[in-house]
XYZ file of C-alpha atoms in Angstrom:
700
model
C -31.958 88.839 32.725
C -28.557 88.536 34.975
C -30.845 90.331 37.756
C -33.470 86.854 37.231
C -30.346 84.916 36.928
C -28.968 86.758 40.388
C -32.187 86.753 42.555
C -32.838 83.659 41.260
C -30.314 82.251 42.777
C -30.152 84.371 45.697
C -30.460 81.941 49.103
C -30.755 85.736 51.435
C -34.655 85.395 51.958
C -34.970 82.284 52.923
C -32.916 80.422 56.320
C -31.369 77.054 55.374
C -33.160 74.362 57.099
C -31.227 74.008 59.828
C -32.691 76.662 61.392
C -36.080 75.756 60.055
C -37.535 75.007 63.532
C -35.997 72.608 66.017
C -34.147 69.878 64.438
C -32.897 66.745 66.193
C -29.103 66.152 64.690
C -30.887 62.755 64.363
C -34.172 63.691 62.124
C -31.913 66.024 60.044
C -28.967 63.343 59.043
C -32.261 61.026 58.382
C -33.552 63.336 55.918
C -30.043 64.088 54.136
C -29.402 60.785 53.900
C -32.238 59.610 52.912
C -32.656 62.001 50.245
C -29.136 61.234 49.324
C -28.771 57.626 48.911
C -32.528 58.246 46.541
C -30.996 59.965 44.130
C -27.997 57.731 43.920
C -30.871 55.025 43.014
C -32.662 57.248 41.308
C -30.088 57.653 38.768
C -28.506 54.139 38.408
C -31.856 53.449 37.315
C -31.903 55.845 34.119
C -27.938 54.433 33.604
C -29.179 50.634 33.476
C -32.032 51.827 30.905
C -30.495 53.672 28.419
C -27.567 51.523 28.817
C -30.213 48.491 27.157
C -32.279 50.979 25.082
C -28.493 51.974 23.152
C -27.918 48.144 23.289
C -31.480 47.019 21.963
C -31.737 49.160 19.141
C -34.354 46.550 17.764
C -36.639 47.277 20.633
C -39.649 48.815 19.609
C -40.524 50.902 22.720
C -37.487 53.111 22.521
C -38.597 56.405 23.420
C -40.610 55.017 26.526
C -37.603 54.114 28.375
C -35.531 57.472 27.513
C -38.852 59.739 29.149
C -38.306 56.822 32.583
C -34.785 57.637 32.323
C -36.074 61.795 32.544
C -38.755 60.911 34.524
C -36.919 58.950 37.838
C -33.756 61.324 37.018
C -36.068 64.090 37.504
C -37.565 63.136 40.781
C -33.443 61.915 41.655
C -32.680 65.472 41.252
C -35.159 66.712 43.335
C -34.165 64.478 46.384
C -31.053 65.414 45.695
C -31.658 69.468 46.260
C -33.661 68.267 49.444
C -30.711 67.599 51.066
C -29.219 70.314 49.481
C -30.821 72.780 50.955
C -30.684 71.669 55.247
C -27.567 74.042 54.057
C -28.299 76.337 51.554
C -32.093 77.307 50.747
C -32.026 77.148 46.852
C -35.749 77.232 47.468
C -36.507 78.847 43.747
C -34.122 75.903 42.460
C -36.025 73.616 43.629
C -39.714 74.486 42.896
C -38.220 75.138 39.194
C -37.373 71.469 39.097
C -40.347 69.715 40.930
C -42.430 70.902 38.413
C -40.286 70.010 35.856
C -40.405 66.717 36.923
C -43.817 67.521 37.399
C -43.979 68.010 33.825
C -42.013 64.523 32.396
C -43.651 62.495 35.152
C -47.033 63.359 32.991
C -45.768 62.677 29.906
C -44.497 59.783 31.046
C -47.926 59.266 32.003
C -49.159 60.153 28.930
C -47.204 57.865 26.958
C -47.710 54.984 28.888
C -51.535 55.596 27.596
C -50.429 55.735 24.878
C -48.597 52.640 23.864
C -50.206 50.066 26.519
C -52.757 48.907 24.065
C -49.399 47.837 21.102
C -47.705 46.487 24.574
C -50.283 44.459 25.587
C -50.693 42.911 21.893
C -47.484 41.469 21.983
C -47.230 37.789 22.814
C -45.222 36.981 26.282
C -41.648 35.727 25.989
C -42.675 32.854 26.788
C -45.472 32.563 23.593
C -43.389 33.827 21.337
C -39.775 31.356 22.312
C -42.455 27.898 22.290
C -43.548 29.278 18.752
C -39.789 29.708 18.226
C -38.633 26.753 19.254
C -41.689 24.435 17.135
C -40.883 26.332 14.474
C -37.320 25.442 14.571
C -37.654 21.859 15.203
C -40.567 21.425 11.683
C -37.540 23.174 9.918
C -35.682 20.682 10.904
C -38.111 18.031 10.343
C -38.611 19.014 7.361
C -34.531 19.845 6.582
C -34.350 15.943 7.547
C -36.481 14.493 5.856
C -35.445 16.569 2.046
C -32.081 15.182 3.230
C -32.800 11.911 4.123
C -35.061 11.483 0.621
C -32.281 13.395 -1.488
C -30.330 10.859 -0.129
C -32.216 8.196 -0.971
C -32.812 8.848 -4.912
C -28.334 9.492 -4.681
C -28.293 5.986 -3.718
C -30.667 4.502 -5.484
C -28.927 6.302 -8.643
C -26.015 5.338 -8.039
C -26.662 1.820 -6.856
C -29.218 1.270 -10.012
C -25.867 2.660 -11.792
C -23.481 0.671 -10.622
C -25.391 -2.245 -10.697
C -25.786 -1.929 -14.345
C -22.047 -1.028 -15.115
C -20.428 -4.390 -13.629
C -23.058 -7.518 -13.505
C -22.052 -9.758 -15.420
C -25.281 -10.617 -16.478
C -27.659 -8.823 -18.874
C -29.895 -6.649 -17.878
C -32.618 -3.977 -19.073
C -35.606 -1.874 -18.342
C -38.617 -2.104 -20.559
C -41.839 0.242 -20.256
C -45.645 -1.011 -20.332
C -44.991 0.051 -23.996
C -42.212 -2.980 -24.522
C -40.292 -0.217 -25.502
C -36.883 -0.168 -24.337
C -36.251 2.168 -21.695
C -32.547 1.232 -20.074
C -29.822 -1.562 -21.082
C -26.642 -1.960 -19.397
C -23.041 -3.502 -21.833
C -23.842 -6.956 -21.181
C -27.110 -7.256 -22.646
C -26.253 -5.223 -25.569
C -23.513 -7.533 -26.042
C -25.200 -10.279 -26.115
C -28.452 -8.795 -28.778
C -25.121 -7.598 -30.811
C -26.803 -4.387 -31.604
C -25.031 -1.013 -29.861
C -27.342 0.669 -26.190
C -28.291 3.356 -28.284
C -30.282 0.781 -31.235
C -32.749 0.067 -28.305
C -33.258 3.409 -26.593
C -37.226 3.539 -27.509
C -37.955 0.506 -29.823
C -39.940 -2.381 -29.303
C -38.098 -5.575 -28.899
C -39.646 -7.637 -31.011
C -38.124 -4.639 -33.629
C -35.266 -5.037 -31.243
C -34.850 -9.604 -31.611
C -37.038 -10.591 -34.685
C -36.363 -14.433 -33.665
C -36.895 -13.811 -29.966
C -39.394 -10.667 -30.022
C -42.501 -12.411 -30.547
C -41.301 -14.646 -27.741
C -39.490 -12.772 -25.076
C -42.360 -10.281 -25.461
C -44.300 -13.338 -23.561
C -43.618 -12.837 -20.746
C -43.953 -9.429 -20.707
C -48.442 -9.487 -21.179
C -47.556 -12.014 -18.739
C -46.204 -9.404 -16.321
C -48.308 -6.766 -17.290
C -51.674 -9.091 -16.362
C -51.280 -10.784 -13.401
C -48.027 -8.726 -12.139
C -46.492 -11.880 -11.083
C -42.533 -12.133 -11.305
C -41.104 -14.861 -14.654
C -38.249 -16.257 -12.935
C -35.651 -18.301 -14.448
C -37.202 -18.897 -18.824
C -34.826 -20.864 -20.604
C -34.497 -19.285 -23.970
C -33.227 -20.679 -27.084
C -32.694 -18.808 -30.536
C -29.949 -16.739 -32.032
C -29.863 -12.943 -31.970
C -27.617 -10.165 -34.378
C -24.464 -11.008 -32.635
C -24.783 -14.919 -33.467
C -25.915 -16.837 -35.923
C -24.830 -20.202 -34.006
C -28.447 -21.212 -31.547
C -27.259 -19.886 -27.763
C -29.755 -19.802 -23.971
C -30.164 -17.467 -22.357
C -31.852 -18.021 -18.508
C -33.936 -14.761 -18.483
C -36.103 -13.569 -15.544
C -38.552 -10.814 -15.371
C -39.480 -8.712 -12.640
C -42.602 -5.704 -12.141
C -41.375 -2.480 -10.536
C -44.333 -1.179 -9.328
C -45.672 2.417 -7.803
C -47.288 3.191 -4.613
C -50.390 3.345 -6.045
C -49.989 -0.094 -7.169
C -49.228 0.193 -11.101
C -46.667 -1.321 -13.539
C -44.659 1.275 -14.230
C -42.139 -0.737 -15.831
C -40.693 -4.361 -16.181
C -36.355 -5.059 -14.813
C -35.322 -8.139 -16.648
C -32.058 -10.626 -16.017
C -30.453 -12.475 -18.863
C -27.479 -15.051 -18.231
C -26.301 -16.906 -21.583
C -25.819 -19.891 -19.848
C -24.568 -22.310 -23.087
C -21.457 -23.400 -21.421
C -23.487 -24.297 -18.732
C -25.783 -26.586 -20.975
C -22.816 -27.762 -22.621
C -20.840 -28.514 -19.399
C -24.143 -30.259 -17.971
C -24.543 -32.537 -21.564
C -20.481 -33.604 -20.255
C -20.921 -34.541 -16.536
C -23.802 -36.215 -18.029
C -21.981 -38.541 -19.838
C -19.521 -39.418 -16.519
C -22.234 -40.057 -14.829
C -21.572 -43.376 -14.016
C -17.950 -43.102 -13.700
C -19.198 -40.605 -10.869
C -21.238 -42.441 -9.393
C -18.579 -44.957 -8.446
C -16.420 -42.887 -7.151
C -18.444 -41.817 -5.137
C -19.814 -45.240 -3.724
C -16.324 -45.784 -3.478
C -15.489 -42.342 -1.063
C -18.582 -43.013 0.487
C -18.017 -46.654 1.820
C -14.306 -45.558 2.616
C -15.934 -42.215 4.756
C -18.480 -44.447 5.961
C -15.606 -47.038 7.537
C -13.427 -44.008 8.666
C -16.051 -42.334 10.021
C -16.587 -45.407 12.093
C -13.246 -45.594 12.572
C -12.928 -42.896 15.016
C -16.051 -42.131 16.064
C -15.683 -45.829 17.828
C -12.322 -45.226 20.388
C -14.021 -41.617 20.221
C -17.467 -42.348 22.085
C -15.283 -44.142 24.581
C -13.079 -41.467 25.144
C -15.872 -39.360 25.928
C -17.743 -42.041 27.748
C -15.694 -42.643 29.951
C -15.198 -38.853 30.433
C -18.477 -38.918 31.841
C -18.034 -41.587 34.144
C -14.725 -39.684 35.486
C -17.731 -36.342 36.052
C -19.580 -39.091 38.016
C -16.870 -39.725 40.058
C -14.443 -36.515 40.389
C -15.207 -33.836 42.899
C -12.105 -31.491 43.177
C -13.009 -28.735 40.136
C -9.298 -29.365 38.631
C -9.542 -33.480 37.910
C -13.717 -32.011 36.586
C -12.462 -29.637 34.830
C -9.661 -31.499 33.125
C -11.749 -33.954 31.772
C -14.062 -31.821 31.021
C -11.669 -30.678 28.599
C -10.496 -33.677 27.270
C -14.466 -34.311 26.416
C -14.853 -31.236 24.555
C -11.706 -31.083 22.482
C -13.102 -35.223 21.514
C -16.760 -34.260 20.496
C -14.813 -31.333 18.300
C -12.291 -33.800 17.003
C -15.620 -35.888 15.301
C -16.961 -32.396 14.270
C -13.447 -32.528 12.383
C -13.289 -36.435 10.449
C -13.115 -35.315 7.339
C -10.645 -32.259 8.090
C -7.809 -35.104 9.202
C -7.803 -36.970 5.983
C -4.001 -37.519 5.490
C -3.556 -39.117 2.528
C -5.133 -35.988 1.095
C -2.800 -33.444 2.158
C -0.178 -36.342 1.045
C -1.394 -36.005 -2.521
C -2.193 -32.252 -2.807
C 1.517 -32.333 -1.433
C 1.033 -29.950 2.399
C 2.245 -32.699 4.323
C 5.753 -31.914 4.525
C 8.433 -33.942 7.424
C 10.428 -31.791 10.017
C 13.631 -33.677 10.650
C 14.943 -32.701 14.756
C 16.639 -34.649 17.105
C 14.832 -37.288 18.586
C 16.399 -39.870 21.116
C 14.860 -43.067 19.910
C 14.968 -45.616 22.870
C 12.155 -42.930 24.385
C 10.347 -42.764 21.192
C 10.183 -46.291 21.077
C 9.419 -46.154 24.430
C 6.413 -44.362 24.410
C 5.920 -46.031 21.356
C 5.483 -49.988 23.640
C 3.960 -48.119 27.026
C 1.409 -46.984 24.044
C 0.554 -49.675 22.704
C 0.549 -52.385 25.207
C -2.834 -50.775 26.719
C -4.393 -51.855 22.725
C -2.728 -55.064 23.101
C -4.029 -56.464 26.543
C -7.705 -55.537 25.923
C -7.414 -58.081 22.781
C -5.790 -60.095 24.962
C -2.384 -60.085 22.414
C 0.796 -60.404 23.810
C 3.045 -56.949 22.811
C 6.653 -56.699 22.884
C 9.601 -54.729 21.985
C 12.456 -56.050 21.248
C 16.612 -54.345 19.868
C 18.839 -56.232 18.131
C 22.411 -55.490 19.614
C 22.770 -51.261 19.890
C 21.236 -48.925 18.111
C 21.527 -45.145 17.963
C 20.493 -42.930 21.009
C 19.714 -39.829 19.036
C 19.196 -39.907 15.391
C 17.537 -36.731 13.006
C 14.347 -37.676 11.538
C 10.719 -36.140 11.923
C 9.291 -37.715 14.868
C 5.623 -37.092 14.151
C 6.159 -39.119 11.242
C 7.662 -41.653 12.902
C 5.820 -42.332 15.348
C 2.282 -42.309 13.333
C 4.004 -44.608 11.023
C 5.070 -47.180 14.205
C 1.461 -46.977 15.512
C -0.203 -47.851 12.383
C 1.552 -50.576 12.051
C 1.520 -52.280 15.404
C -2.422 -51.500 15.685
C -2.999 -53.095 12.600
C -1.081 -56.025 14.204
C -2.739 -56.260 16.675
C -5.916 -55.856 15.307
C -5.718 -58.405 12.712
C -4.648 -60.995 15.477
C -6.827 -62.577 17.307
C -4.494 -65.143 19.535
C -0.594 -64.813 19.415
C 1.904 -62.508 19.250
C 2.991 -59.265 18.471
C 6.731 -58.392 18.139
C 8.704 -54.785 17.186
C 12.310 -55.386 16.516
C 14.978 -52.348 16.251
C 17.757 -53.115 14.356
C 20.475 -51.314 13.713
C 21.919 -52.081 10.264
C 25.770 -50.789 8.923
C 25.671 -50.485 5.144
C 27.921 -49.700 3.157
C 27.317 -46.203 2.555
C 24.312 -46.231 4.305
C 23.890 -47.632 7.656
C 19.912 -47.685 8.270
C 17.341 -48.469 11.375
C 15.378 -51.463 10.895
C 11.806 -51.413 12.989
C 10.185 -55.716 12.355
C 6.787 -55.939 12.907
C 5.888 -59.370 13.459
C 2.763 -60.331 14.057
C 0.399 -64.515 14.370
C -1.789 -62.676 12.148
C -4.758 -63.589 9.175
C -1.522 -63.595 7.125
C -2.516 -61.986 3.526
C -2.270 -63.686 -0.030
C 0.261 -62.736 -2.792
C -3.283 -60.615 -4.760
C -4.283 -59.551 -1.381
C -0.858 -57.781 -0.778
C -1.426 -56.228 -4.383
C -4.353 -54.371 -2.820
C -2.845 -53.568 0.326
C -1.329 -50.190 -0.372
C -3.542 -48.591 -2.225
C -5.523 -46.052 -1.082
C -9.794 -47.276 0.245
C -8.514 -50.754 -0.517
C -7.929 -53.547 2.175
C -6.767 -56.865 0.529
C -9.860 -58.778 1.167
C -14.322 -56.562 1.851
C -14.723 -59.285 4.184
C -12.106 -58.128 6.564
C -13.413 -55.116 6.730
C -16.710 -56.573 7.640
C -14.977 -58.239 10.098
C -12.127 -55.925 11.652
C -12.912 -52.510 10.235
C -11.095 -49.467 8.949
C -10.667 -47.499 6.317
C -7.767 -48.977 3.985
C -5.238 -45.857 4.350
C -3.818 -46.929 7.255
C -0.961 -48.855 5.418
C -1.372 -46.470 2.148
C -0.523 -43.835 4.942
C 2.089 -45.514 6.230
C 3.577 -46.775 3.121
C 3.583 -42.762 1.648
C 5.477 -41.233 4.985
C 8.025 -44.530 4.686
C 8.665 -42.206 1.545
C 8.710 -39.025 2.952
C 10.756 -40.252 5.004
C 13.491 -41.105 2.385
C 12.812 -45.360 3.900
C 11.785 -47.868 2.329
C 8.656 -50.720 4.084
C 8.482 -54.118 2.559
C 6.088 -56.947 3.514
C 5.909 -60.771 4.179
C 3.354 -62.769 4.843
C 1.310 -66.179 4.805
C -1.751 -66.259 5.178
C -3.378 -67.901 8.267
C 0.654 -67.744 9.083
C 0.848 -64.300 9.860
C 2.554 -61.074 8.389
C 6.372 -59.373 9.029
C 6.669 -55.622 7.840
C 9.618 -53.902 7.614
C 10.410 -50.239 8.172
C 14.279 -49.280 7.119
C 14.840 -45.254 7.950
C 18.281 -43.458 6.968
C 20.038 -42.666 10.005
C 20.572 -38.961 10.200
C 22.689 -39.180 13.029
C 23.271 -35.706 15.720
C 27.443 -35.150 15.798
C 29.366 -38.821 16.108
C 27.095 -41.502 16.308
C 26.740 -43.205 19.765
C 25.372 -46.736 20.405
C 23.695 -47.894 23.198
C 21.732 -50.929 24.660
C 18.348 -49.538 24.644
C 17.110 -52.516 26.805
C 16.735 -51.334 30.540
C 15.220 -47.593 28.975
C 12.932 -49.546 27.629
C 11.661 -51.913 30.112
C 12.076 -49.062 32.622
C 10.820 -46.465 30.238
C 8.089 -44.438 33.207
C 5.863 -41.333 31.964
C 7.809 -38.550 32.808
C 7.323 -35.066 34.453
C 8.559 -32.865 31.456
C 7.791 -30.018 33.048
C 10.125 -31.111 35.956
C 13.029 -31.163 32.826
C 12.049 -27.660 32.120
C 13.182 -24.212 33.074
C 11.721 -22.115 35.498
C 10.148 -18.679 33.350
C 10.016 -15.721 35.038
C 8.026 -12.504 32.392
C 4.569 -11.608 31.388
C 2.757 -14.356 28.500
C 0.365 -13.200 26.464
C -1.231 -16.256 24.761
C -4.262 -15.264 22.283
C -5.991 -18.322 20.582
C -10.061 -18.496 19.528
C -10.627 -21.640 21.384
C -10.194 -21.605 24.973
C -9.290 -24.806 25.618
C -5.767 -23.863 24.200
C -5.881 -21.022 26.311
C -6.691 -22.520 29.723
C -4.441 -25.772 29.138
C -1.456 -22.969 27.630
C -1.813 -20.446 30.765
C -1.875 -23.661 33.007
C 1.377 -24.929 32.500
C 3.084 -21.373 31.063
C 2.043 -20.347 35.819
C 2.647 -23.666 36.379
C 6.371 -22.695 35.174
C 6.675 -19.523 36.650
C 5.315 -17.146 33.872
C 2.388 -14.614 34.605
C -0.101 -14.815 31.971
C -2.723 -13.030 30.134
C -5.283 -14.182 27.854
C -6.490 -13.103 25.067
C -9.465 -14.861 22.517
C -9.265 -13.047 19.259
C -6.785 -10.701 17.097
C -8.622 -8.002 17.734
C -7.946 -8.378 21.979
C -5.146 -9.427 21.846
C -4.156 -5.824 19.637
C -5.962 -4.229 22.411
C -4.170 -5.954 24.998
C -0.270 -5.602 23.858
C -0.657 -1.663 23.235
C -2.566 -1.283 25.898
C 0.200 -2.282 28.171
C 2.884 -1.026 26.535
C 1.468 2.614 26.841
C 1.319 1.119 30.750
C 4.668 0.817 30.675
C 3.931 -2.910 31.513
C 5.383 -4.520 28.660
C 4.567 -8.523 27.344
C 8.404 -10.600 27.266
C 6.481 -12.874 24.796
C 2.963 -13.289 23.244
C 2.118 -16.317 22.247
C -0.605 -15.958 19.207
C -2.439 -18.570 16.803
C -2.687 -18.182 13.375
C -5.825 -19.185 13.010
C -8.893 -17.088 14.618
C -12.445 -15.938 12.929
C -12.500 -12.249 12.548
C -8.545 -10.740 12.963
C -6.274 -13.939 12.209
C -2.955 -14.102 13.399
C -0.851 -13.444 10.793
C -3.025 -9.636 11.145
C -1.861 -8.820 14.366
C 0.922 -9.628 14.172
C 0.943 -7.307 11.363
C -0.785 -4.724 13.528
C 1.339 -5.130 16.638
C 4.584 -4.745 14.197
C 2.949 -1.636 12.306
C 2.288 -0.623 15.795
C 6.008 -0.356 17.000
C 5.876 -3.483 19.413
C 8.979 -5.474 19.208
C 8.641 -8.513 22.010
C 8.611 -11.529 20.553
C 6.000 -13.378 19.002
C 5.497 -17.331 18.473
C 3.334 -18.493 16.263
C 0.324 -21.419 17.497
C -0.582 -23.479 13.486
C -2.638 -26.267 13.284
C -0.554 -28.334 10.409
C 2.602 -26.393 11.083
C 2.924 -27.349 7.100
C 6.582 -25.891 5.856
C 4.502 -23.204 3.509
C 2.694 -22.262 7.251
C 5.869 -21.665 9.106
C 7.290 -19.424 6.170
C 4.589 -17.401 6.254
C 4.309 -17.024 9.927
C 7.855 -16.095 9.903
C 8.005 -13.854 6.889
C 4.824 -12.215 8.348
C 6.419 -11.153 11.419
C 6.717 -14.202 14.038
C 10.380 -15.010 15.473
C 8.420 -18.838 16.106
C 6.783 -21.182 15.689
C 4.902 -24.378 17.512
C 2.521 -26.542 16.105
C -0.863 -28.126 17.195
C -1.490 -29.905 19.181
C 1.155 -27.860 21.577
C 3.508 -29.943 23.149
C 3.962 -27.981 26.258
C 7.703 -29.366 27.147
C 9.101 -27.241 24.174
C 6.288 -24.340 24.640
C 8.387 -23.828 27.562
C 10.927 -24.428 26.911
C 10.235 -21.510 23.395
C 8.981 -19.081 26.195
C 12.186 -19.840 28.028
C 13.903 -18.839 24.966
C 12.792 -15.773 24.235
C 12.326 -14.195 27.607
C 15.432 -15.774 29.050
C 18.158 -16.145 26.777
C 17.925 -14.514 23.185
C 18.457 -11.015 23.909
C 17.021 -8.040 21.902
C 20.221 -7.706 19.786
C 20.599 -11.519 18.948
C 16.926 -11.239 18.019
C 16.731 -8.112 15.980
C 19.974 -10.220 14.407
C 17.577 -13.383 13.809
C 14.919 -11.075 11.786
C 17.473 -9.201 9.752
C 19.253 -12.495 7.906
C 15.658 -13.552 8.272
C 14.243 -10.652 5.551
C 17.130 -11.133 3.860
C 16.551 -14.982 3.136
C 13.052 -13.490 2.024
C 14.310 -11.206 0.256
C 16.627 -13.461 -2.027
C 14.329 -16.152 -2.528
C 11.732 -13.020 -4.024
C 14.324 -12.122 -6.226
C 15.056 -15.847 -7.415
C 11.601 -16.037 -7.651
C 11.300 -12.982 -10.040
C 14.459 -13.665 -12.705
C 12.746 -17.073 -13.236
C 9.428 -15.499 -14.166
């Protein structure tokens, strides 16, 4: 055996290939290089096949991979030997290797022939992927449909359970055999029986007195398939021996086949309502009389407001036809829009109802009395000229320059009284006399409104200060009016701690006296105001206000308010951004803070749709924003203002906005008040609120 192996590997009988024939270097190395490259490639292929077979153990034809690996490896070895023979003539090994390669090659051929029918039956990868994709889509749809059906069933069951449990009315479910399937506690209480006493029993067995009457509605539904709505049923149950009245509605519940499988009932005890209706009918005559008075009042008030507003809107249209400048046209358009808005709010501006409800407060503040009178004189002079009546203002002696009162309410009283005097004076004059009275205890300011009009009788004077009344109904028809002006004025004067008196004679005119206590600011300063009144000219309020710096955010759902506020603030020097509701204001404020460009002041309307001002302020404070916030309120009632301040605002302004005050307040918070002072103000306000709540709790 050893001799055979020695002989087998012996190369002495053969020359190396370089010595056979006339090989050039190029041709020889071409063969050697090609064989070695082929050898390397042939060994790389089986390595990849073996790696694939080991990784994909699920592949059904792994043996064919092993055969391919052996076949290609053998071929590669033959090429390697061919390259070696150029130096070592191992022809015996080469022949043996070629025999081995032939055997493996034929084995591979036989295996391929054997596996070919099986391989041909396997679907292609594309077909398999497409089939799998369709199966996945179908399965997902089935799962979605199943989940949706389950969710719908659960939702319907939950809704039904909640409805039966929470409904304030009686509810039941009855089968076609008129036996109870389901009933809630409310209906069981109405019947005076437990729920268990109903289930599975016929209606007439549960309710002997009412059963036959009720079953007729069910029989009608089973016959016609239509609901029986709003049926009044009167009788007694085990719960009460007294006759009671119920309002019952019955609804058929049908399956997909249209067959009624149950009937739902909704029952409401309306005994108290029927009793209330009976009592209401007894008082109908009085209510109709009161309603008639109210209707007449509303008709008069609507007329009194719509008449001047029609003129305002009409002249606004005239101006729009003449004005070309865009800014001027925009101003007139704003006036027109707000005038139209006022027409829609006639029933919301009745001061008398607010006074009677205790929702109107007076807020005292320093007032320059000569300027207030001058403003009123300027306004009422126009009305007097339209009526061709002389209107003058006289000051008897010196008067205080500055007093402490509510300028809005005082202005309202004087305008009401002077306007009333002008309206009822067809010719002659109306005079406003202002006089300072140094009393023994409290000094007074006396306003006397004197006219040469129609005058009034004592009987008319008695009815004059009653709401919805005038001295004579014929006067209403001739001169118009709501009959509220004097009643409102009298109550406002009382709220200002003053007193109003009247002297009048038929055909000679009337004199209204308003006496207000003087609350001065510091030492009482008396001035001779004639020149102030006569020379009173419209002033540019913004020229007297400070210049603004900084960034201000105005949040208001009314575009006109945003526009006019932005106009005046920017004219004063501020950089203004606007938001049309609370949520947009929150988003803009937080975005500005995060961008490192915080606002110096936020002006926030309190009454907005969606997110209102109070909620927006709370969210801003919760987000850590400590900028000053000024609230805009429609009425600035004391309770509303306290709510704003306690809710996180630092100050407030009432609408319509005094833009000079707006700019002054903006200057206060952006230039005057420091961060420490602002924190101190908030701390004091929080302490005051705590004391108020503690006191309220102890009183309870």
